[in-house]
Amino acid sequence: MAPFYVPSSAMAIVAHPDDIEFSCAGTLARWAKNGAKISYIICTSGEVGIIQSGMTKEKAAQIRESEQRNAAEIAGACEVIFLRQPDGLLQPTLELRKMLVREIRRFRPEVVITGDPTIVWTGDEYINHPDHRAAATAALDATFPAAGQPNLFDELEQEGLTAHKPRKVYVTSWTKGDTFVNIDETIDVKIAALRAHKSQMKDWDPEPRIKEWASGRAKGIEALYAESYRVITLVNDENWEKTKGQVLFE
Ligand SMILES: [Zn+2]
């Protein structure tokens, strides 16, 4: 049986409302079900993502934030933070890095989960959104070394936001994953959370496609459905499994 690791807390950092649901919501829902505290950090509010006559960016942001809050509730996340950076124009600036360090130091997650900043395109019909790469780059740069680096951001220290080193980083990986999380128990939660993004789904039923992707990632493990990651362990002392996360068996 494959070990199943459950962190005590995890923070997902992405660019847009619905990015978590497309990528890692099955894992986060499974962790939440097993007692993990889950935080969602959404860098933009997806305000250019509703094309409709009479729609303003302000209205679209409100709709998409509300959809994201519903999706987070379905998956069992305890908070959703919107950084309200410009949708479609996100850059991995030092300012964004500092905003993310602030969130990491406040929530103090055991695991940070984000996208893969090296994916520019996949196959012959998909170019990755530049916001996805920007959010992932900023998330990794904030996680290491900045969040755990004392004396780096004096103003954060003065606010009591002291250095914090996440133990692990899960990078969602479509094609190069080496860690596969069985999401058989939470595939329906993932699909329900995705459906909460009504402005994006419109008449599209996500179920067949999401199941097809998740079953493609379950090859090689005893599961029908999986999400795949590259996992980087930054802190690995002898007792961490006993004192922090727990390892369950599927
Ligand atoms: Zn996106």
mmCIF file of C-alpha atoms and ligand atoms in Angstrom:
data_model
loop_
_atom_site.group_PDB
_atom_site.id
_atom_site.type_symbol
_atom_site.label_atom_id
_atom_site.label_comp_id
_atom_site.label_asym_id
_atom_site.label_seq_id
_atom_site.Cartn_x
_atom_site.Cartn_y
_atom_site.Cartn_z
ATOM 1 C CA MET A 1 0.000 0.000 0.000
ATOM 2 C CA ALA A 2 1.251 3.434 -0.833
ATOM 3 C CA PRO A 3 1.775 5.861 2.046
ATOM 4 C CA PHE A 4 -0.514 8.845 2.107
ATOM 5 C CA TYR A 5 0.926 11.923 3.712
ATOM 6 C CA VAL A 6 -1.398 14.443 5.358
ATOM 7 C CA PRO A 7 0.166 17.762 6.383
ATOM 8 C CA SER A 8 -1.231 19.637 9.360
ATOM 9 C CA SER A 9 -1.709 22.665 7.100
ATOM 10 C CA ALA A 10 -1.322 23.578 3.456
ATOM 11 C CA MET A 11 -1.430 26.789 1.440
ATOM 12 C CA ALA A 12 -2.273 26.734 -2.269
ATOM 13 C CA ILE A 13 -0.980 29.707 -4.280
ATOM 14 C CA VAL A 14 -2.371 30.265 -7.791
ATOM 15 C CA ALA A 15 -3.131 33.046 -10.275
ATOM 16 C CA HIS A 16 -6.892 32.819 -10.863
ATOM 17 C CA PRO A 17 -10.166 31.678 -9.387
ATOM 18 C CA ASP A 18 -10.627 28.070 -10.713
ATOM 19 C CA ASP A 19 -6.881 27.240 -11.014
ATOM 20 C CA ILE A 20 -6.979 25.216 -7.780
ATOM 21 C CA GLU A 21 -10.070 23.342 -8.895
ATOM 22 C CA PHE A 22 -8.491 22.396 -12.228
ATOM 23 C CA SER A 23 -5.213 21.299 -10.624
ATOM 24 C CA CYS A 24 -5.029 20.251 -6.979
ATOM 25 C CA ALA A 25 -8.488 20.490 -5.343
ATOM 26 C CA GLY A 26 -8.809 16.688 -5.036
ATOM 27 C CA THR A 27 -5.630 16.519 -2.941
ATOM 28 C CA LEU A 28 -6.572 19.561 -0.842
ATOM 29 C CA ALA A 29 -10.071 18.186 -0.207
ATOM 30 C CA ARG A 30 -8.600 14.855 0.858
ATOM 31 C CA TRP A 31 -6.147 16.571 3.198
ATOM 32 C CA ALA A 32 -8.970 18.737 4.624
ATOM 33 C CA LYS A 33 -11.078 15.625 5.214
ATOM 34 C CA ASN A 34 -8.191 14.207 7.226
ATOM 35 C CA GLY A 35 -7.846 17.289 9.425
ATOM 36 C CA ALA A 36 -5.482 19.602 7.537
ATOM 37 C CA LYS A 37 -6.097 23.363 7.657
ATOM 38 C CA ILE A 38 -6.188 24.612 4.077
ATOM 39 C CA SER A 39 -5.638 28.184 2.855
ATOM 40 C CA TYR A 40 -6.182 29.418 -0.711
ATOM 41 C CA ILE A 41 -4.194 32.408 -1.986
ATOM 42 C CA ILE A 42 -5.532 33.701 -5.301
ATOM 43 C CA CYS A 43 -3.222 36.346 -6.808
ATOM 44 C CA THR A 44 -5.819 37.936 -9.131
ATOM 45 C CA SER A 45 -9.603 37.996 -9.002
ATOM 46 C CA GLY A 46 -9.970 36.804 -12.598
ATOM 47 C CA GLU A 47 -11.644 40.062 -13.557
ATOM 48 C CA VAL A 48 -10.955 39.809 -17.295
ATOM 49 C CA GLY A 49 -12.324 36.273 -17.449
ATOM 50 C CA ILE A 50 -16.002 37.011 -18.067
ATOM 51 C CA ILE A 51 -16.750 38.143 -21.609
ATOM 52 C CA GLN A 52 -20.283 39.427 -21.621
ATOM 53 C CA SER A 53 -21.851 42.688 -22.725
ATOM 54 C CA GLY A 54 -22.260 45.129 -19.869
ATOM 55 C CA MET A 55 -19.759 43.251 -17.685
ATOM 56 C CA THR A 56 -17.250 45.435 -15.864
ATOM 57 C CA LYS A 57 -14.002 44.282 -14.284
ATOM 58 C CA GLU A 58 -15.385 45.226 -10.857
ATOM 59 C CA LYS A 59 -18.521 43.131 -11.332
ATOM 60 C CA ALA A 60 -16.557 40.228 -12.788
ATOM 61 C CA ALA A 61 -14.133 40.284 -9.845
ATOM 62 C CA GLN A 62 -17.041 40.128 -7.407
ATOM 63 C CA ILE A 63 -18.652 37.200 -9.239
ATOM 64 C CA ARG A 64 -15.407 35.265 -9.491
ATOM 65 C CA GLU A 65 -14.405 35.859 -5.873
ATOM 66 C CA SER A 66 -17.800 34.637 -4.762
ATOM 67 C CA GLU A 67 -17.526 31.537 -6.985
ATOM 68 C CA GLN A 68 -14.048 30.861 -5.557
ATOM 69 C CA ARG A 69 -15.322 31.155 -1.993
ATOM 70 C CA ASN A 70 -18.058 28.621 -2.766
ATOM 71 C CA ALA A 71 -15.524 26.276 -4.357
ATOM 72 C CA ALA A 72 -13.234 26.559 -1.318
ATOM 73 C CA GLU A 73 -16.094 25.769 1.026
ATOM 74 C CA ILE A 74 -17.004 22.661 -0.990
ATOM 75 C CA ALA A 75 -13.408 21.413 -0.679
ATOM 76 C CA GLY A 76 -13.178 22.220 3.046
ATOM 77 C CA ALA A 77 -10.658 25.080 2.903
ATOM 78 C CA CYS A 78 -10.753 27.369 5.931
ATOM 79 C CA GLU A 79 -9.852 30.634 4.178
ATOM 80 C CA VAL A 80 -9.536 32.287 0.778
ATOM 81 C CA ILE A 81 -7.334 35.366 0.358
ATOM 82 C CA PHE A 82 -7.439 37.473 -2.818
ATOM 83 C CA LEU A 83 -4.326 39.563 -3.483
ATOM 84 C CA ARG A 84 -6.192 41.490 -6.222
ATOM 85 C CA GLN A 85 -3.266 41.828 -8.575
ATOM 86 C CA PRO A 86 -4.151 42.606 -12.216
ATOM 87 C CA ASP A 87 -5.646 39.631 -14.049
ATOM 88 C CA GLY A 88 -3.913 38.917 -17.341
ATOM 89 C CA LEU A 89 -0.953 41.112 -16.400
ATOM 90 C CA LEU A 90 0.470 39.275 -13.384
ATOM 91 C CA GLN A 91 4.229 39.566 -12.940
ATOM 92 C CA PRO A 92 6.514 37.762 -10.458
ATOM 93 C CA THR A 93 7.647 41.035 -8.908
ATOM 94 C CA LEU A 94 9.405 41.559 -5.574
ATOM 95 C CA GLU A 95 6.173 43.174 -4.392
ATOM 96 C CA LEU A 96 4.197 39.988 -5.148
ATOM 97 C CA ARG A 97 6.923 37.887 -3.506
ATOM 98 C CA LYS A 98 6.627 39.998 -0.364
ATOM 99 C CA MET A 99 2.825 39.717 -0.350
ATOM 100 C CA LEU A 100 3.155 35.935 -0.510
ATOM 101 C CA VAL A 101 5.831 35.875 2.208
ATOM 102 C CA ARG A 102 3.397 37.815 4.377
ATOM 103 C CA GLU A 103 0.697 35.158 3.842
ATOM 104 C CA ILE A 104 3.106 32.252 4.397
ATOM 105 C CA ARG A 105 4.445 33.774 7.623
ATOM 106 C CA ARG A 106 0.922 34.493 8.863
ATOM 107 C CA PHE A 107 -0.649 31.085 8.087
ATOM 108 C CA ARG A 108 2.579 29.088 8.618
ATOM 109 C CA PRO A 109 1.720 26.192 6.310
ATOM 110 C CA GLU A 110 3.520 22.876 6.507
ATOM 111 C CA VAL A 111 3.075 22.491 2.732
ATOM 112 C CA VAL A 112 2.906 25.041 -0.074
ATOM 113 C CA ILE A 113 1.236 23.846 -3.253
ATOM 114 C CA THR A 114 1.547 25.737 -6.529
ATOM 115 C CA GLY A 115 1.901 25.375 -10.289
ATOM 116 C CA ASP A 116 4.932 24.567 -12.418
ATOM 117 C CA PRO A 117 6.565 27.795 -13.630
ATOM 118 C CA THR A 118 8.567 25.933 -16.282
ATOM 119 C CA ILE A 119 5.524 24.931 -18.313
ATOM 120 C CA VAL A 120 5.336 27.275 -21.298
ATOM 121 C CA TRP A 121 3.340 24.898 -23.498
ATOM 122 C CA THR A 122 2.250 21.273 -23.510
ATOM 123 C CA GLY A 123 1.550 19.037 -26.476
ATOM 124 C CA ASP A 124 0.614 20.826 -29.674
ATOM 125 C CA GLU A 125 -2.497 22.682 -28.602
ATOM 126 C CA TYR A 126 -1.931 24.416 -25.273
ATOM 127 C CA ILE A 127 0.131 27.430 -24.219
ATOM 128 C CA ASN A 128 0.241 27.964 -20.462
ATOM 129 C CA HIS A 129 -1.233 31.267 -19.307
ATOM 130 C CA PRO A 130 1.600 33.677 -18.386
ATOM 131 C CA ASP A 131 -0.243 34.498 -15.123
ATOM 132 C CA HIS A 132 0.083 30.816 -14.131
ATOM 133 C CA ARG A 133 3.836 30.957 -14.646
ATOM 134 C CA ALA A 134 4.106 34.278 -12.805
ATOM 135 C CA ALA A 135 2.122 33.040 -9.782
ATOM 136 C CA ALA A 136 4.143 29.822 -9.620
ATOM 137 C CA THR A 137 7.471 31.652 -9.883
ATOM 138 C CA ALA A 138 6.481 34.125 -7.168
ATOM 139 C CA ALA A 139 5.161 31.296 -4.960
ATOM 140 C CA LEU A 140 8.395 29.294 -5.182
ATOM 141 C CA ASP A 141 10.552 32.396 -4.660
ATOM 142 C CA ALA A 142 8.455 33.388 -1.632
ATOM 143 C CA THR A 143 8.585 29.886 -0.168
ATOM 144 C CA PHE A 144 12.333 29.547 -0.455
ATOM 145 C CA PRO A 145 14.314 31.195 0.846
ATOM 146 C CA ALA A 146 12.317 34.383 1.554
ATOM 147 C CA ALA A 147 9.617 33.125 3.948
ATOM 148 C CA GLY A 148 12.174 31.395 6.151
ATOM 149 C CA GLN A 149 14.821 34.077 5.956
ATOM 150 C CA PRO A 150 15.083 36.251 9.076
ATOM 151 C CA ASN A 151 16.131 39.892 8.564
ATOM 152 C CA LEU A 152 14.905 39.935 4.965
ATOM 153 C CA PHE A 153 11.747 42.001 5.340
ATOM 154 C CA ASP A 154 12.155 44.235 8.410
ATOM 155 C CA GLU A 155 8.597 45.545 8.216
ATOM 156 C CA LEU A 156 7.160 42.012 8.343
ATOM 157 C CA GLU A 157 9.337 41.189 11.362
ATOM 158 C CA GLN A 158 8.066 44.334 13.077
ATOM 159 C CA GLU A 159 4.491 43.121 12.528
ATOM 160 C CA GLY A 160 5.420 39.884 14.308
ATOM 161 C CA LEU A 161 5.523 37.906 11.049
ATOM 162 C CA THR A 162 8.672 35.981 11.820
ATOM 163 C CA ALA A 163 10.458 33.591 9.491
ATOM 164 C CA HIS A 164 8.683 30.345 8.641
ATOM 165 C CA LYS A 165 10.014 27.467 6.571
ATOM 166 C CA PRO A 166 7.376 25.281 4.904
ATOM 167 C CA ARG A 167 8.475 21.651 5.005
ATOM 168 C CA LYS A 168 7.377 20.623 1.575
ATOM 169 C CA VAL A 169 6.412 22.149 -1.742
ATOM 170 C CA TYR A 170 4.012 20.322 -4.061
ATOM 171 C CA VAL A 171 4.363 21.536 -7.644
ATOM 172 C CA THR A 172 1.436 20.417 -9.770
ATOM 173 C CA SER A 173 2.837 18.581 -12.752
ATOM 174 C CA TRP A 174 0.905 17.355 -15.766
ATOM 175 C CA THR A 175 3.571 15.321 -17.448
ATOM 176 C CA LYS A 176 6.598 15.037 -15.150
ATOM 177 C CA GLY A 177 4.944 14.080 -11.845
ATOM 178 C CA ASP A 178 6.747 11.682 -9.508
ATOM 179 C CA THR A 179 4.249 11.789 -6.643
ATOM 180 C CA PHE A 180 0.673 10.707 -7.275
ATOM 181 C CA VAL A 181 -2.109 11.407 -4.802
ATOM 182 C CA ASN A 182 -5.084 9.045 -4.935
ATOM 183 C CA ILE A 183 -8.207 11.206 -5.191
ATOM 184 C CA ASP A 184 -10.809 8.443 -5.602
ATOM 185 C CA GLU A 185 -12.575 9.697 -2.458
ATOM 186 C CA THR A 186 -12.583 13.334 -3.524
ATOM 187 C CA ILE A 187 -12.921 13.358 -7.319
ATOM 188 C CA ASP A 188 -16.607 14.222 -6.907
ATOM 189 C CA VAL A 189 -15.706 17.073 -4.541
ATOM 190 C CA LYS A 190 -13.188 18.354 -7.080
ATOM 191 C CA ILE A 191 -15.822 18.317 -9.832
ATOM 192 C CA ALA A 192 -18.430 19.970 -7.581
ATOM 193 C CA ALA A 193 -15.912 22.680 -6.645
ATOM 194 C CA LEU A 194 -15.152 23.272 -10.316
ATOM 195 C CA ARG A 195 -18.880 23.555 -11.045
ATOM 196 C CA ALA A 196 -19.037 26.384 -8.484
ATOM 197 C CA HIS A 197 -17.211 28.493 -11.108
ATOM 198 C CA LYS A 198 -20.450 28.966 -13.019
ATOM 199 C CA SER A 199 -19.201 31.962 -15.026
ATOM 200 C CA GLN A 200 -16.417 29.768 -16.439
ATOM 201 C CA MET A 201 -18.260 26.476 -16.874
ATOM 202 C CA LYS A 202 -21.335 27.928 -18.628
ATOM 203 C CA ASP A 203 -22.839 24.878 -20.411
ATOM 204 C CA TRP A 204 -19.649 22.817 -20.206
ATOM 205 C CA ASP A 205 -19.868 19.706 -18.053
ATOM 206 C CA PRO A 206 -16.391 19.287 -16.512
ATOM 207 C CA GLU A 207 -16.969 15.731 -15.294
ATOM 208 C CA PRO A 208 -15.852 13.657 -18.323
ATOM 209 C CA ARG A 209 -12.711 15.723 -18.955
ATOM 210 C CA ILE A 210 -11.670 15.930 -15.295
ATOM 211 C CA LYS A 211 -12.154 12.171 -14.882
ATOM 212 C CA GLU A 212 -10.213 11.498 -18.066
ATOM 213 C CA TRP A 213 -7.260 13.618 -16.885
ATOM 214 C CA ALA A 214 -7.344 12.182 -13.362
ATOM 215 C CA SER A 215 -7.485 8.593 -14.585
ATOM 216 C CA GLY A 216 -4.547 9.285 -16.916
ATOM 217 C CA ARG A 217 -2.531 10.375 -13.877
ATOM 218 C CA ALA A 218 -3.483 7.300 -11.855
ATOM 219 C CA LYS A 219 -1.367 4.972 -13.981
ATOM 220 C CA GLY A 220 1.126 3.122 -11.852
ATOM 221 C CA ILE A 221 -0.714 3.549 -8.550
ATOM 222 C CA GLU A 222 -3.670 1.684 -7.138
ATOM 223 C CA ALA A 223 -6.261 4.330 -7.810
ATOM 224 C CA LEU A 224 -8.860 5.195 -10.392
ATOM 225 C CA TYR A 225 -8.132 8.905 -10.151
ATOM 226 C CA ALA A 226 -5.037 10.853 -9.131
ATOM 227 C CA GLU A 227 -3.384 14.263 -9.138
ATOM 228 C CA SER A 228 0.336 14.423 -9.887
ATOM 229 C CA TYR A 229 3.121 16.498 -8.416
ATOM 230 C CA ARG A 230 6.813 17.028 -8.085
ATOM 231 C CA VAL A 231 7.463 17.228 -4.364
ATOM 232 C CA ILE A 232 10.382 19.158 -2.899
ATOM 233 C CA THR A 233 11.204 18.529 0.754
ATOM 234 C CA LEU A 234 12.868 21.597 2.276
ATOM 235 C CA VAL A 235 12.882 20.595 5.938
ATOM 236 C CA ASN A 236 13.310 16.967 6.871
ATOM 237 C CA ASP A 237 14.261 16.278 10.443
ATOM 238 C CA GLU A 238 13.927 12.890 12.088
ATOM 239 C CA ASN A 239 10.696 13.519 13.883
ATOM 240 C CA TRP A 240 8.686 15.482 11.412
ATOM 241 C CA GLU A 241 6.289 12.704 10.519
ATOM 242 C CA LYS A 242 5.521 12.134 14.186
ATOM 243 C CA THR A 243 5.263 15.719 15.233
ATOM 244 C CA LYS A 244 3.686 17.431 12.250
ATOM 245 C CA GLY A 245 2.088 15.581 9.389
ATOM 246 C CA GLN A 246 0.742 12.083 9.573
ATOM 247 C CA VAL A 247 1.267 9.281 7.134
ATOM 248 C CA LEU A 248 -1.823 7.212 6.434
ATOM 249 C CA PHE A 249 -2.029 4.127 4.265
ATOM 250 C CA GLU A 250 -4.484 3.847 1.417
HETATM 251 ZN ZN ZN B 1 -5.950 30.234 -14.642
#
